C-alpha positions as semicolon CSV with decimal commas, in nm:
position;residue;x (nm);y (nm);z (nm)
1;M;-0,380;2,260;5,726
2;A;-0,686;2,456;5,726
3;N;-0,457;2,800;5,816
4;K;-0,260;2,771;5,532
5;R;-0,291;3,126;5,327
6;I;-0,089;3,314;5,114
7;D;0,138;3,546;5,294
8;D;0,037;3,881;5,096
9;A;0,423;4,018;5,085
10;T;0,605;3,755;4,922
11;G;0,299;3,503;4,729
12;V;0,416;3,187;4,912
13;E;0,213;2,952;5,088
14;T;0,230;2,956;5,489
15;V;0,264;2,579;5,654
16;G;-0,015;2,633;5,873
17;H;0,150;2,740;6,207
18;E;0,151;3,040;6,400
19;W;0,380;3,125;6,704
20;D;0,251;3,468;6,868
21;G;0,210;3,610;6,498
22;I;0,491;3,483;6,324
23;E;0,418;3,259;6,059
24;E;0,663;3,024;5,874
25;L;0,669;3,026;5,509
26;N;0,660;2,717;5,281
27;N;0,966;2,800;5,063
28;P;1,050;2,466;4,884
29;L;1,421;2,368;4,975
30;P;1,666;2,463;4,705
31;R;1,786;2,231;4,399
32;W;2,114;2,189;4,511
33;W;2,029;2,089;4,852
34;L;1,797;1,843;4,751
35;W;2,061;1,645;4,490
36;T;2,319;1,693;4,760
37;F;2,133;1,519;5,015
38;Y;1,983;1,230;4,780
39;A;2,364;1,169;4,656
40;T;2,479;1,163;5,066
41;V;2,152;0,836;5,085
42;V;2,312;0,660;4,757
43;F;2,702;0,697;4,931
44;A;2,577;0,548;5,264
45;V;2,339;0,230;5,094
46;G;2,605;0,196;4,885
47;Y;2,878;0,154;5,205
48;C;2,671;-0,038;5,386
49;V;2,702;-0,279;5,092
50;V;3,105;-0,241;5,054
51;Y;3,210;-0,165;5,354
52;P;3,086;-0,363;5,721
53;A;2,859;-0,123;5,805
54;I;2,519;-0,266;5,964
55;P;2,586;-0,385;6,342
56;G;2,387;-0,722;6,450
57;L;2,431;-0,946;6,745
58;H;2,723;-1,039;6,717
59;S;2,913;-0,825;6,454
60;A;2,882;-0,626;6,170
61;T;2,746;-0,680;5,826
62;A;3,092;-0,788;5,658
63;G;3,069;-0,609;5,315
64;T;3,145;-0,748;5,007
65;S;3,505;-0,580;4,920
66;G;3,605;-0,785;5,254
67;W;3,801;-0,439;5,441
68;T;3,796;-0,431;5,824
69;S;4,010;-0,253;6,020
70;R;4,132;-0,493;6,220
71;G;4,272;-0,633;5,882
72;A;4,419;-0,262;5,790
73;L;4,602;-0,271;6,111
74;A;4,753;-0,597;6,064
75;M;4,867;-0,524;5,660
76;D;5,044;-0,129;5,875
77;M;5,216;-0,370;6,127
78;N;5,306;-0,658;5,987
79;A;5,483;-0,310;5,694
80;A;5,622;-0,128;5,970
81;E;5,799;-0,439;6,152
82;A;5,941;-0,519;5,806
83;S;6,082;-0,186;5,745
84;R;6,260;-0,313;6,086
85;A;6,330;-0,655;6,015
86;G;6,748;-0,554;5,917
87;I;6,819;-0,327;6,191
88;R;6,666;-0,577;6,403
89;A;6,854;-0,863;6,276
90;V;7,167;-0,693;6,361
91;I;7,087;-0,595;6,699
92;D;6,990;-0,947;6,767
93;K;7,359;-1,039;6,653
94;T;7,556;-0,769;6,838
95;P;7,618;-0,886;7,196
96;V;7,465;-0,651;7,405
97;D;7,765;-0,481;7,645
98;Q;7,866;-0,412;7,255
99;L;7,590;-0,161;7,079
100;A;7,785;0,134;7,148
101;N;8,077;0,056;6,932
102;D;7,745;0,113;6,694
103;P;7,638;0,452;6,741
104;R;7,395;0,367;6,461
105;L;7,297;0,079;6,621
106;L;7,293;0,205;6,929
107;R;7,056;0,454;6,830
108;A;6,829;0,223;6,657
109;A;6,826;0,008;7,014
110;I;6,730;0,333;7,273
111;D;6,467;0,416;7,001
112;G;6,306;0,090;6,996
113;G;6,315;0,042;7,394
114;A;6,143;0,383;7,424
115;A;5,860;0,164;7,255
116;A;5,901;-0,138;7,448
117;F;5,971;0,108;7,748
118;K;5,588;0,274;7,699
119;V;5,412;-0,077;7,664
120;N;5,498;-0,246;7,975
121;C;5,700;-0,019;8,176
122;V;5,548;0,318;8,256
123;Q;5,292;0,139;8,449
124;C;5,571;0,139;8,736
125;H;5,840;0,316;8,680
126;G;5,659;0,620;8,515
127;A;5,643;0,813;8,177
128;G;6,023;0,995;8,250
129;A;6,127;0,640;8,457
130;A;6,134;0,819;8,822
131;G;6,006;0,553;8,932
132;A;5,763;0,577;9,262
133;K;5,760;0,413;9,680
134;G;5,840;0,047;9,540
135;Y;5,895;0,105;9,248
136;P;6,333;0,220;9,128
137;N;6,410;0,540;8,953
138;L;6,604;0,412;8,610
139;N;6,768;0,775;8,634
140;D;7,001;0,804;8,872
141;D;7,368;0,596;8,972
142;D;7,235;0,353;9,254
143;W;7,192;0,032;9,129
144;L;7,118;-0,292;9,366
145;W;7,322;-0,546;9,115
146;G;7,457;-0,328;8,858
147;G;7,410;-0,012;8,616
148;D;7,583;-0,157;8,298
149;I;7,407;-0,258;8,009
150;A;7,502;-0,633;8,000
151;T;7,353;-0,701;8,414
152;I;7,045;-0,374;8,324
153;H;6,981;-0,652;8,059
154;Q;7,016;-0,981;8,266
155;T;6,767;-0,838;8,586
156;L;6,560;-0,773;8,251
157;Q;6,562;-1,124;8,148
158;H;6,518;-1,312;8,407
159;G;6,344;-1,065;8,685
160;I;6,345;-1,012;9,011
161;R;6,203;-1,351;9,301
162;Q;6,138;-1,468;8,958
163;P;6,001;-1,834;9,098
164;G;6,104;-2,150;8,880
165;D;6,384;-1,918;8,702
166;D;6,758;-1,975;8,860
167;A;6,882;-1,683;8,694
168;T;6,636;-1,398;8,862
169;R;6,765;-1,198;9,097
170;T;6,720;-1,248;9,452
171;S;6,754;-1,141;9,836
172;Q;6,699;-1,217;10,133
173;M;6,657;-0,990;10,422
174;P;6,542;-1,102;10,760
175;A;6,182;-0,930;10,848
176;F;6,442;-0,867;11,219
177;G;6,054;-0,754;11,433
178;R;5,853;-1,011;11,247
179;D;6,084;-1,287;11,260
180;G;6,201;-1,237;11,637
181;I;6,585;-1,160;11,570
182;L;6,570;-0,859;11,736
183;T;6,305;-0,694;11,973
184;A;6,102;-0,361;11,877
185;A;6,322;-0,174;12,035
186;Q;6,675;-0,256;11,931
187;V;6,432;-0,230;11,580
188;Q;6,417;0,065;11,663
189;D;6,814;0,133;11,753
190;V;6,915;0,021;11,446
191;V;6,671;0,282;11,244
192;S;6,872;0,534;11,452
193;H;7,200;0,426;11,340
194;V;7,045;0,395;10,969
195;R;6,975;0,758;10,931
196;V;7,297;0,886;11,157
197;I;7,472;0,689;10,871
198;S;7,267;0,796;10,601
199;G;7,300;1,239;10,738
200;Q;6,888;1,263;10,812
201;E;6,941;1,224;11,264
202;K;7,268;1,348;11,497
203;A;7,393;1,091;11,663
204;S;7,237;0,907;12,035
205;P;7,236;0,697;12,267
206;S;6,999;0,511;12,055
207;S;7,244;0,514;11,708
208;Q;7,562;0,386;11,906
209;R;7,286;0,093;12,050
210;G;7,180;0,064;11,697
211;A;7,544;0,066;11,565
212;A;7,697;-0,229;11,754
213;L;7,321;-0,398;11,666
214;F;7,390;-0,332;11,296
215;A;7,781;-0,512;11,288
216;Q;7,640;-0,804;11,381
217;N;7,301;-0,811;11,209
218;C;7,382;-0,586;10,915
219;V;7,725;-0,540;10,777
220;V;7,775;-0,879;10,632
221;C;7,538;-0,782;10,343
222;H;7,566;-0,390;10,345
223;G;7,876;-0,324;10,457
224;A;8,038;-0,191;10,758
225;N;7,961;0,202;10,649
226;G;7,611;0,098;10,463
227;E;7,787;0,139;10,159
228;G;7,646;-0,204;10,027
229;G;7,723;-0,430;9,826
230;R;7,551;-0,552;9,500
231;S;7,691;-0,960;9,473
232;V;7,382;-0,977;9,754
233;G;7,173;-0,727;9,594
234;A;7,210;-0,485;9,924
235;P;7,152;-0,150;9,890
236;R;7,363;0,107;9,992
237;L;7,218;0,286;10,331
238;N;7,472;0,627;10,329
239;D;7,309;0,840;10,110
240;A;6,942;1,012;10,048
241;I;6,807;0,754;9,757
242;W;6,528;0,532;9,933
243;L;6,298;0,253;9,724
244;Y;6,071;0,289;9,972
245;G;6,131;0,587;10,182
246;G;6,365;0,697;10,443
247;D;6,149;0,853;10,729
248;R;6,177;0,609;11,066
249;A;5,821;0,441;10,993
250;A;5,955;0,314;10,670
251;L;6,263;0,266;10,812
252;T;6,073;0,049;11,045
253;E;5,850;-0,108;10,828
254;T;6,151;-0,258;10,645
255;V;6,383;-0,342;10,929
256;A;6,070;-0,495;11,142
257;N;5,903;-0,684;10,799
258;A;6,191;-0,663;10,486
259;R;6,031;-0,598;10,173
260;Y;6,044;-0,858;9,875
261;G;5,969;-0,605;9,531
262;V;5,926;-0,819;9,210
263;M;5,993;-0,784;8,866
264;P;5,821;-1,015;8,603
265;A;6,110;-1,122;8,364
266;W;6,058;-1,019;8,020
267;G;6,257;-1,283;7,876
268;S;5,964;-1,498;7,918
269;R;5,723;-1,219;7,758
270;L;5,918;-1,016;7,492
271;D;6,126;-1,154;7,180
272;P;6,520;-1,088;7,283
273;V;6,551;-0,864;7,001
274;T;6,266;-0,642;7,204
275;V;6,465;-0,717;7,583
276;K;6,743;-0,554;7,467
277;M;6,696;-0,252;7,335
278;L;6,469;-0,213;7,696
279;A;6,829;-0,280;7,828
280;A;6,998;0,022;7,585
281;Y;6,684;0,251;7,658
282;V;6,718;0,153;8,037
283;H;7,149;0,245;8,056
284;A;7,071;0,551;7,862
285;R;6,859;0,763;8,061
286;G;7,123;0,883;8,210
287;G;7,228;0,645;8,549
288;G;7,426;0,360;8,307
289;E;7,784;0,257;8,355
290;A;8,025;0,162;8,202
291;T;8,074;-0,172;8,118
292;P;8,342;-0,375;8,407
293;A;8,656;-0,384;8,266
294;P;8,806;-0,767;8,332
295;V;9,017;-0,803;8,644
296;A;9,288;-0,976;8,661
297;A;9,387;-1,332;8,852
298;D;9,611;-1,116;9,040
299;A;9,441;-0,803;9,094
300;A;9,281;-0,710;9,443
301;P;8,889;-0,687;9,426
302;A;8,770;-0,339;9,443
303;A;8,498;-0,157;9,711
304;A;8,143;-0,277;9,637
305;P;8,028;0,011;9,489
306;A;7,703;0,178;9,549
307;A;7,349;0,014;9,530
308;A;6,983;0,160;9,527
309;K;6,782;0,115;9,772
């Protein structure tokens, strides 16, 4: 360029540019830097030849090595699966209610269930299994159909209200308001009674009327004192645990229009061992119950236990 000149102080030619009196010297790059740059160029060309690298319209160049990230992942997953095959085979052969007899086996089942829970269940029940409105908390000891490991396994296996599965969990509560079984005023009286037996309100004329309506319409499933009934999946009403809420608005919606929650039948989506491990994990969350002891033929039936709402 016309403005190039030799700098008097350094004896180096300038590049010919000047900004506010500041000029740049045209010093050559260090040899080590140039050789490093050339090496990276050679490496990049070699990489593009050996590995998938250059994107196309539908896929990248395949590379001469045949390596793919999907293939590498598949190999790692197959290796991990092979390392677990032995313990999974033992879990598969062990009845779910006997896993606790072997602490090592139970620990492996719980760990496997925790991993499966993170993939399949946290979307509804939350990362800590604490649930949300309409999704049960799996950490407490309130259960609709029972909290022993075999019962949990049955629920997971067949789901809740799954069409085409005769073993699915199903409970049917009438929509007392929508179906015209009770008037709007009577629905409010029943709500008042439920709020009294759950300790949220004091007795009132409304709750007294609701007690009579409750006896006529609700006792057959929920019990005389609102203790619930697992045989029909009827929730307990005389505690402070609620699936959809225990405030007046939520209870009014429940009594008037009923609730019909669903859960997938994981037996048709996951392999049997994974379902069994999920049962072990849920049972171990803190609310799991011991497997009920067999009842003698001449023994009196026990009172209905608590259930979740």
